[in-house]
Amino acid sequence: MSDPAARHPAQEPSFLQKAGIVAAMIALTLLLWRLADVVMLVFGATVLAVALRALAGRLQRHLRVPPRLSVPAAVALVAGVLVAAGWAIGAPLAEQLAHLRQQVPTALEALRQWLAGRPLGLRVLEWWNELARGAADGVPWARLVSVAGLTLNALGSLLLMVLVAIFLAASPEPYQNGMVRLVPVAHRARVRAALQACGDALRRWLLGQALSMLFVGVSTALTLAVLGVPLAAAVGLLAGLMAFVPFFGAIAAGVLSVLLAFAEGPRTALYAALAFLAIQQIEENVLMPFVQRWAVELPPVLGLVAALVFGLLFGLPGVLFATPLMVVAMVLVQRLYVEAVLESA
């Protein structure tokens, strides 16, 4: 007589078991929601760790650096480059940034005077004054007093993110193995492959994003210098950094460039606006399609949706890391749902 257990080696989970799994998933989601700041810090550290691992891999291949020393060598190289750059251009750039802070009110006044001389401009100024009065009435001055404290908190979070990234880059296997062991044995190979694919996609996206930021920063600085706009290097640096944030960073950089150009006259501002539009078109229609052939393809609509959705969920960190979050989400959906569920049936 055969054993009944042998005829039914695997039984369907009971209703209570299914309810427990759903309750655990809801509890985990709520926990992640409450720990949103920690989640974003860990994700930012992961992105930095991927960049360090990519640099360490190149040091191993091209300079024959031993694997155990590759990550420390990558950290030392990045720190050395930052120190050298600060030593070479830090003082002039800091002076330009200080002048930029003083130049913005002058540019705003020039824009206001130009608008005041035109009928449509007067309507714009009336609307702007009403908006400014409403914002001034509702300004939480008590919160603004704590700006210094918030800045120190942000710097502390950045330092912690860098430290976590170094530890992750130095030894990623224990953390990856720990995540894989949280899923059933039958699915561990697929989950491990999906995590590896996420790392590859992030590495390719970072390289493509670095090229895009470099192009935007250098071309903006050169264009403004040719137009005779002051503080071209500082604005170019800010434009390149802002290019990390999809859509909104480009808009902010364009507004800043045109605003400073108004101090030199409306015609210069018009030329600056046209030049910035040309730079954005070249980046979006020439550079990014070329980069996406060997990096990672992210439709523009998904980038905008990512900035909106993750910004609502996680605030400013969600906007900053919206694109890499969407890249990871796309890879996980493709590997764990489309290929594992839909296409395997």
C-alpha positions as a LaTeX table, in Angstrom:
\begin{tabular}{lrrr}
\hline
Residue & $x$ (\AA) & $y$ (\AA) & $z$ (\AA) \\
\hline
Met1 & 0.00 & 0.00 & 0.00 \\
Ser2 & 1.41 & 3.35 & $-0.97$ \\
Asp3 & 1.94 & 6.09 & 1.52 \\
Pro4 & $-0.73$ & 8.87 & 1.30 \\
Ala5 & 1.98 & 11.44 & 1.89 \\
Ala6 & 3.82 & 10.16 & $-1.16$ \\
Arg7 & 0.75 & 10.65 & $-3.32$ \\
His8 & 0.45 & 14.26 & $-2.14$ \\
Pro9 & 4.01 & 15.53 & $-1.78$ \\
Ala10 & 2.98 & 19.18 & $-2.04$ \\
Gln11 & $-0.34$ & 20.47 & $-0.79$ \\
Glu12 & $-1.97$ & 23.76 & $-1.67$ \\
Pro13 & $-1.57$ & 26.40 & 1.02 \\
Ser14 & $-4.62$ & 26.75 & 3.22 \\
Phe15 & $-6.73$ & 29.87 & 3.42 \\
Leu16 & $-5.08$ & 30.88 & 6.68 \\
Gln17 & $-1.63$ & 30.46 & 5.15 \\
Lys18 & $-2.57$ & 32.60 & 2.15 \\
Ala19 & $-4.08$ & 35.22 & 4.44 \\
Gly20 & $-0.89$ & 35.21 & 6.51 \\
Ile21 & 1.24 & 35.75 & 3.41 \\
Val22 & $-0.94$ & 38.66 & 2.29 \\
Ala23 & $-0.86$ & 40.18 & 5.78 \\
Ala24 & 2.93 & 39.84 & 5.90 \\
Met25 & 3.27 & 41.57 & 2.51 \\
Ile26 & 1.01 & 44.41 & 3.65 \\
Ala27 & 2.97 & 44.77 & 6.89 \\
Leu28 & 6.26 & 44.81 & 4.95 \\
Thr29 & 4.89 & 47.48 & 2.60 \\
Leu30 & 3.78 & 49.65 & 5.53 \\
Leu31 & 7.16 & 49.18 & 7.20 \\
Leu32 & 8.97 & 50.29 & 4.04 \\
Trp33 & 6.63 & 53.27 & 3.81 \\
Arg34 & 7.49 & 54.30 & 7.36 \\
Leu35 & 11.19 & 53.79 & 6.66 \\
Ala36 & 11.14 & 55.62 & 3.32 \\
Asp37 & 14.18 & 57.74 & 4.22 \\
Val38 & 16.18 & 54.64 & 5.11 \\
Val39 & 15.06 & 52.87 & 1.94 \\
Met40 & 16.17 & 55.79 & $-0.23$ \\
Leu41 & 19.49 & 56.04 & 1.60 \\
Val42 & 20.16 & 52.35 & 1.02 \\
Phe43 & 19.15 & 52.62 & $-2.64$ \\
Gly44 & 21.39 & 55.64 & $-3.15$ \\
Ala45 & 24.24 & 53.74 & $-1.51$ \\
Thr46 & 23.53 & 50.83 & $-3.85$ \\
Val47 & 23.78 & 53.09 & $-6.90$ \\
Leu48 & 27.11 & 54.47 & $-5.64$ \\
Ala49 & 28.31 & 50.93 & $-4.90$ \\
Val50 & 27.51 & 49.87 & $-8.46$ \\
Ala51 & 29.57 & 52.80 & $-9.76$ \\
Leu52 & 32.50 & 51.89 & $-7.49$ \\
Arg53 & 32.32 & 48.24 & $-8.57$ \\
Ala54 & 32.36 & 49.29 & $-12.23$ \\
Leu55 & 35.43 & 51.46 & $-11.67$ \\
Ala56 & 37.07 & 48.69 & $-9.65$ \\
Gly57 & 36.45 & 46.23 & $-12.48$ \\
Arg58 & 38.18 & 48.53 & $-14.95$ \\
Leu59 & 41.15 & 48.88 & $-12.61$ \\
Gln60 & 41.40 & 45.09 & $-12.44$ \\
Arg61 & 41.29 & 44.65 & $-16.21$ \\
His62 & 43.48 & 47.52 & $-17.33$ \\
Leu63 & 45.90 & 48.08 & $-14.43$ \\
Arg64 & 46.01 & 44.51 & $-13.08$ \\
Val65 & 44.95 & 45.61 & $-9.61$ \\
Pro66 & 44.27 & 42.59 & $-7.33$ \\
Pro67 & 40.55 & 41.96 & $-6.72$ \\
Arg68 & 40.85 & 42.51 & $-2.96$ \\
Leu69 & 42.45 & 45.91 & $-3.53$ \\
Ser70 & 40.33 & 47.05 & $-6.47$ \\
Val71 & 37.54 & 48.73 & $-4.46$ \\
Pro72 & 39.93 & 50.57 & $-2.08$ \\
Ala73 & 41.91 & 51.64 & $-5.15$ \\
Ala74 & 38.70 & 52.91 & $-6.80$ \\
Val75 & 37.77 & 54.88 & $-3.67$ \\
Ala76 & 41.28 & 56.33 & $-3.46$ \\
Leu77 & 41.18 & 57.25 & $-7.17$ \\
Val78 & 37.84 & 59.05 & $-6.84$ \\
Ala79 & 38.99 & 60.86 & $-3.71$ \\
Gly80 & 42.24 & 61.85 & $-5.42$ \\
Val81 & 40.44 & 63.21 & $-8.46$ \\
Leu82 & 38.08 & 65.24 & $-6.28$ \\
Val83 & 40.94 & 66.64 & $-4.22$ \\
Ala84 & 42.96 & 67.49 & $-7.35$ \\
Ala85 & 39.96 & 69.16 & $-8.98$ \\
Gly86 & 39.26 & 71.13 & $-5.83$ \\
Trp87 & 42.89 & 72.20 & $-5.63$ \\
Ala88 & 43.02 & 73.24 & $-9.29$ \\
Ile89 & 39.64 & 74.91 & $-9.85$ \\
Gly90 & 38.05 & 74.94 & $-6.42$ \\
Ala91 & 38.88 & 78.54 & $-5.51$ \\
Pro92 & 37.85 & 80.15 & $-8.85$ \\
Leu93 & 34.71 & 78.03 & $-9.01$ \\
Ala94 & 33.76 & 78.85 & $-5.42$ \\
Glu95 & 34.21 & 82.53 & $-6.23$ \\
Gln96 & 31.98 & 82.19 & $-9.27$ \\
Leu97 & 29.32 & 80.40 & $-7.22$ \\
Ala98 & 29.44 & 83.19 & $-4.63$ \\
His99 & 29.07 & 85.80 & $-7.38$ \\
Leu100 & 26.25 & 83.75 & $-8.86$ \\
Arg101 & 24.29 & 84.10 & $-5.64$ \\
Gln102 & 24.75 & 87.87 & $-5.83$ \\
Gln103 & 23.97 & 88.05 & $-9.55$ \\
Val104 & 20.56 & 86.35 & $-9.38$ \\
Pro105 & 18.77 & 89.36 & $-7.74$ \\
Thr106 & 20.31 & 91.67 & $-10.36$ \\
Ala107 & 19.09 & 89.41 & $-13.15$ \\
Leu108 & 15.62 & 89.25 & $-11.59$ \\
Glu109 & 15.48 & 93.04 & $-11.42$ \\
Ala110 & 16.51 & 93.29 & $-15.08$ \\
Leu111 & 13.77 & 90.83 & $-16.02$ \\
Arg112 & 11.21 & 92.79 & $-13.96$ \\
Gln113 & 12.12 & 96.05 & $-15.68$ \\
Trp114 & 11.86 & 94.44 & $-19.11$ \\
Leu115 & 8.43 & 93.02 & $-18.30$ \\
Ala116 & 7.24 & 96.34 & $-16.86$ \\
Gly117 & 7.69 & 98.00 & $-20.26$ \\
Arg118 & 5.21 & 95.69 & $-22.00$ \\
Pro119 & 1.44 & 95.25 & $-21.57$ \\
Leu120 & 1.62 & 91.49 & $-21.31$ \\
Gly121 & 4.59 & 91.81 & $-19.01$ \\
Leu122 & 2.57 & 93.98 & $-16.63$ \\
Arg123 & $-0.04$ & 91.22 & $-16.37$ \\
Val124 & 2.69 & 88.70 & $-15.65$ \\
Leu125 & 4.13 & 90.94 & $-12.94$ \\
Glu126 & 0.68 & 91.38 & $-11.35$ \\
Trp127 & 0.18 & 87.63 & $-11.29$ \\
Trp128 & 3.67 & 87.10 & $-9.90$ \\
Asn129 & 3.19 & 89.71 & $-7.15$ \\
Glu130 & $-0.10$ & 88.13 & $-6.07$ \\
Leu131 & 1.54 & 84.72 & $-5.99$ \\
Ala132 & 4.48 & 86.07 & $-4.00$ \\
Arg133 & 2.19 & 87.76 & $-1.47$ \\
Gly134 & 0.22 & 84.56 & $-0.99$ \\
Ala135 & 3.40 & 82.56 & $-0.55$ \\
Ala136 & 4.78 & 85.12 & 1.91 \\
Asp137 & 1.61 & 84.97 & 4.02 \\
Gly138 & 1.86 & 81.22 & 4.23 \\
Val139 & 5.60 & 80.88 & 4.73 \\
Pro140 & 6.38 & 78.70 & 7.76 \\
Trp141 & 9.12 & 80.94 & 9.12 \\
Ala142 & 9.68 & 78.62 & 12.06 \\
Arg143 & 10.67 & 75.90 & 9.63 \\
Leu144 & 12.93 & 78.19 & 7.64 \\
Val145 & 14.93 & 78.89 & 10.79 \\
Ser146 & 15.95 & 75.23 & 10.84 \\
Val147 & 17.47 & 75.30 & 7.34 \\
Ala148 & 20.98 & 74.99 & 8.76 \\
Gly149 & 19.94 & 71.94 & 10.74 \\
Leu150 & 18.37 & 70.36 & 7.66 \\
Thr151 & 21.54 & 71.04 & 5.69 \\
Leu152 & 23.67 & 69.35 & 8.32 \\
Asn153 & 21.25 & 66.42 & 8.34 \\
Ala154 & 21.54 & 66.12 & 4.55 \\
Leu155 & 25.33 & 66.20 & 4.75 \\
Gly156 & 25.26 & 63.53 & 7.44 \\
Ser157 & 22.97 & 61.37 & 5.31 \\
Leu158 & 25.28 & 61.83 & 2.33 \\
Leu159 & 28.30 & 60.80 & 4.38 \\
Leu160 & 26.45 & 57.74 & 5.68 \\
Met161 & 25.39 & 56.88 & 2.13 \\
Val162 & 28.99 & 57.00 & 0.95 \\
Leu163 & 30.17 & 54.79 & 3.82 \\
Val164 & 27.42 & 52.23 & 3.18 \\
Ala165 & 28.28 & 52.30 & $-0.54$ \\
Ile166 & 31.93 & 51.52 & 0.18 \\
Phe167 & 30.99 & 48.52 & 2.34 \\
Leu168 & 28.50 & 47.27 & $-0.27$ \\
Ala169 & 31.04 & 47.63 & $-3.06$ \\
Ala170 & 33.77 & 45.90 & $-1.07$ \\
Ser171 & 31.68 & 42.81 & $-0.32$ \\
Pro172 & 28.31 & 42.61 & $-2.11$ \\
Glu173 & 27.94 & 38.82 & $-1.98$ \\
Pro174 & 26.65 & 38.47 & 1.62 \\
Tyr175 & 23.90 & 41.02 & 1.04 \\
Gln176 & 22.91 & 39.54 & $-2.30$ \\
Asn177 & 22.86 & 36.01 & $-0.86$ \\
Gly178 & 20.77 & 37.22 & 2.06 \\
Met179 & 18.15 & 38.69 & $-0.27$ \\
Val180 & 18.08 & 35.53 & $-2.39$ \\
Arg181 & 17.53 & 33.32 & 0.67 \\
Leu182 & 14.34 & 35.21 & 1.46 \\
Val183 & 12.59 & 33.54 & $-1.51$ \\
Pro184 & 11.71 & 29.84 & $-1.97$ \\
Val185 & 14.50 & 27.56 & $-3.17$ \\
Ala186 & 12.82 & 26.88 & $-6.51$ \\
His187 & 12.94 & 30.59 & $-7.43$ \\
Arg188 & 16.35 & 31.52 & $-6.08$ \\
Ala189 & 18.25 & 31.09 & $-9.34$ \\
Arg190 & 15.84 & 33.36 & $-11.20$ \\
Val191 & 15.92 & 36.00 & $-8.44$ \\
Arg192 & 19.72 & 35.90 & $-8.36$ \\
Ala193 & 19.83 & 36.39 & $-12.13$ \\
Ala194 & 17.35 & 39.28 & $-11.85$ \\
Leu195 & 19.48 & 41.00 & $-9.21$ \\
Gln196 & 22.55 & 40.57 & $-11.40$ \\
Ala197 & 20.64 & 42.05 & $-14.34$ \\
Cys198 & 19.65 & 45.03 & $-12.16$ \\
Gly199 & 23.31 & 45.66 & $-11.34$ \\
Asp200 & 24.31 & 45.46 & $-15.03$ \\
Ala201 & 21.48 & 47.82 & $-16.03$ \\
Leu202 & 22.42 & 50.33 & $-13.33$ \\
Arg203 & 26.07 & 50.22 & $-14.38$ \\
Arg204 & 25.22 & 50.89 & $-18.03$ \\
Trp205 & 22.75 & 53.64 & $-17.07$ \\
Leu206 & 25.33 & 55.36 & $-14.87$ \\
Leu207 & 27.85 & 55.44 & $-17.70$ \\
Gly208 & 25.30 & 56.84 & $-20.14$ \\
Gln209 & 24.11 & 59.41 & $-17.57$ \\
Ala210 & 27.68 & 60.51 & $-16.90$ \\
Leu211 & 28.21 & 61.18 & $-20.62$ \\
Ser212 & 24.95 & 63.12 & $-20.80$ \\
Met213 & 25.79 & 65.26 & $-17.75$ \\
Leu214 & 29.27 & 65.97 & $-19.11$ \\
Phe215 & 27.84 & 67.06 & $-22.48$ \\
Val216 & 25.20 & 69.34 & $-20.91$ \\
Gly217 & 27.64 & 70.95 & $-18.48$ \\
Val218 & 30.45 & 71.59 & $-20.97$ \\
Ser219 & 28.17 & 72.77 & $-23.80$ \\
Thr220 & 26.23 & 75.09 & $-21.48$ \\
Ala221 & 29.41 & 76.65 & $-20.09$ \\
Leu222 & 30.91 & 77.14 & $-23.57$ \\
Thr223 & 27.70 & 78.59 & $-25.00$ \\
Leu224 & 27.24 & 81.08 & $-22.19$ \\
Ala225 & 30.91 & 82.07 & $-22.41$ \\
Val226 & 30.56 & 82.76 & $-26.14$ \\
Leu227 & 27.44 & 84.86 & $-25.47$ \\
Gly228 & 29.33 & 86.86 & $-22.87$ \\
Val229 & 27.15 & 85.77 & $-19.97$ \\
Pro230 & 29.05 & 86.05 & $-16.68$ \\
Leu231 & 29.68 & 83.07 & $-14.41$ \\
Ala232 & 29.50 & 80.65 & $-17.34$ \\
Ala233 & 31.60 & 77.98 & $-15.58$ \\
Ala234 & 29.43 & 77.99 & $-12.46$ \\
Val235 & 26.21 & 77.80 & $-14.47$ \\
Gly236 & 27.67 & 75.00 & $-16.60$ \\
Leu237 & 28.57 & 73.04 & $-13.49$ \\
Leu238 & 25.06 & 73.47 & $-12.06$ \\
Ala239 & 23.50 & 72.54 & $-15.42$ \\
Gly240 & 25.55 & 69.36 & $-15.61$ \\
Leu241 & 24.60 & 68.37 & $-12.05$ \\
Met242 & 20.94 & 69.19 & $-12.65$ \\
Ala243 & 20.95 & 66.94 & $-15.72$ \\
Phe244 & 20.97 & 63.99 & $-13.29$ \\
Val245 & 17.32 & 64.80 & $-12.48$ \\
Pro246 & 15.10 & 63.97 & $-15.49$ \\
Phe247 & 13.06 & 66.82 & $-17.03$ \\
Phe248 & 12.92 & 69.05 & $-13.97$ \\
Gly249 & 16.70 & 69.44 & $-13.79$ \\
Ala250 & 16.85 & 70.59 & $-17.41$ \\
Ile251 & 14.04 & 73.10 & $-16.85$ \\
Ala252 & 15.75 & 74.53 & $-13.77$ \\
Ala253 & 19.09 & 74.81 & $-15.55$ \\
Gly254 & 17.46 & 76.50 & $-18.55$ \\
Val255 & 15.61 & 79.02 & $-16.38$ \\
Leu256 & 18.81 & 79.86 & $-14.51$ \\
Ser257 & 20.77 & 80.35 & $-17.75$ \\
Val258 & 18.14 & 82.61 & $-19.33$ \\
Leu259 & 17.70 & 84.56 & $-16.11$ \\
Leu260 & 21.39 & 85.38 & $-15.85$ \\
Ala261 & 21.48 & 86.27 & $-19.54$ \\
Phe262 & 18.79 & 88.91 & $-18.90$ \\
Ala263 & 21.38 & 90.90 & $-16.96$ \\
Glu264 & 23.17 & 91.37 & $-20.31$ \\
Gly265 & 19.98 & 92.28 & $-22.17$ \\
Pro266 & 16.85 & 90.67 & $-23.64$ \\
Arg267 & 18.61 & 89.74 & $-26.88$ \\
Thr268 & 21.30 & 87.84 & $-24.99$ \\
Ala269 & 18.57 & 86.08 & $-22.99$ \\
Leu270 & 16.84 & 85.07 & $-26.24$ \\
Tyr271 & 20.09 & 83.68 & $-27.63$ \\
Ala272 & 20.71 & 81.80 & $-24.38$ \\
Ala273 & 17.21 & 80.29 & $-24.49$ \\
Leu274 & 17.65 & 79.18 & $-28.11$ \\
Ala275 & 21.08 & 77.76 & $-27.34$ \\
Phe276 & 19.78 & 75.83 & $-24.34$ \\
Leu277 & 16.89 & 74.41 & $-26.39$ \\
Ala278 & 19.42 & 73.30 & $-29.01$ \\
Ile279 & 21.58 & 71.63 & $-26.35$ \\
Gln280 & 18.55 & 69.77 & $-24.98$ \\
Gln281 & 17.47 & 68.65 & $-28.44$ \\
Ile282 & 20.95 & 67.36 & $-29.25$ \\
Glu283 & 21.09 & 65.51 & $-25.94$ \\
Glu284 & 17.64 & 63.94 & $-26.25$ \\
Asn285 & 17.59 & 63.16 & $-29.98$ \\
Val286 & 21.25 & 62.51 & $-30.82$ \\
Leu287 & 23.28 & 61.66 & $-27.72$ \\
Met288 & 20.79 & 59.67 & $-25.64$ \\
Pro289 & 19.57 & 57.39 & $-28.49$ \\
Phe290 & 23.22 & 56.62 & $-29.28$ \\
Val291 & 23.97 & 55.91 & $-25.62$ \\
Gln292 & 20.85 & 53.78 & $-25.16$ \\
Arg293 & 22.02 & 51.38 & $-27.87$ \\
Trp294 & 24.57 & 49.94 & $-25.47$ \\
Ala295 & 23.35 & 51.31 & $-22.14$ \\
Val296 & 19.73 & 50.93 & $-21.09$ \\
Glu297 & 16.66 & 52.10 & $-22.97$ \\
Leu298 & 14.18 & 54.07 & $-20.88$ \\
Pro299 & 11.28 & 55.69 & $-22.76$ \\
Pro300 & 10.99 & 59.43 & $-21.99$ \\
Val301 & 7.42 & 59.06 & $-20.75$ \\
Leu302 & 8.53 & 56.50 & $-18.17$ \\
Gly303 & 11.24 & 58.87 & $-16.97$ \\
Leu304 & 8.68 & 61.64 & $-16.41$ \\
Val305 & 6.23 & 59.26 & $-14.73$ \\
Ala306 & 9.03 & 57.95 & $-12.51$ \\
Ala307 & 9.93 & 61.47 & $-11.36$ \\
Leu308 & 6.29 & 62.21 & $-10.50$ \\
Val309 & 5.49 & 58.88 & $-8.82$ \\
Phe310 & 8.68 & 58.45 & $-6.81$ \\
Gly311 & 8.65 & 62.15 & $-5.94$ \\
Leu312 & 5.19 & 61.73 & $-4.38$ \\
Leu313 & 6.26 & 58.57 & $-2.57$ \\
Phe314 & 9.71 & 59.58 & $-1.30$ \\
Gly315 & 9.94 & 63.35 & $-1.71$ \\
Leu316 & 13.11 & 64.98 & $-3.02$ \\
Pro317 & 15.23 & 61.78 & $-2.79$ \\
Gly318 & 12.61 & 60.06 & $-4.92$ \\
Val319 & 12.97 & 62.74 & $-7.60$ \\
Leu320 & 16.77 & 62.51 & $-7.52$ \\
Phe321 & 16.80 & 58.72 & $-7.87$ \\
Ala322 & 13.64 & 58.42 & $-10.00$ \\
Thr323 & 15.39 & 57.17 & $-13.14$ \\
Pro324 & 17.57 & 54.46 & $-11.52$ \\
Leu325 & 14.52 & 53.34 & $-9.50$ \\
Met326 & 12.56 & 52.98 & $-12.74$ \\
Val327 & 15.46 & 51.13 & $-14.36$ \\
Val328 & 15.51 & 48.60 & $-11.52$ \\
Ala329 & 11.71 & 48.29 & $-11.58$ \\
Met330 & 11.72 & 47.64 & $-15.34$ \\
Val331 & 14.36 & 44.91 & $-15.03$ \\
Leu332 & 12.57 & 43.21 & $-12.13$ \\
Val333 & 9.20 & 43.26 & $-13.90$ \\
Gln334 & 10.79 & 41.91 & $-17.09$ \\
Arg335 & 12.71 & 39.10 & $-15.37$ \\
Leu336 & 10.33 & 38.10 & $-12.55$ \\
Tyr337 & 6.93 & 38.67 & $-14.14$ \\
Val338 & 7.05 & 38.89 & $-17.92$ \\
Glu339 & 9.61 & 36.11 & $-18.46$ \\
Ala340 & 8.80 & 34.00 & $-15.39$ \\
Val341 & 5.01 & 34.19 & $-15.45$ \\
Leu342 & 3.65 & 35.40 & $-18.78$ \\
Glu343 & 6.14 & 33.95 & $-21.26$ \\
Ser344 & 6.81 & 30.68 & $-19.41$ \\
Ala345 & 3.18 & 29.55 & $-19.56$ \\
\hline
\end{tabular}
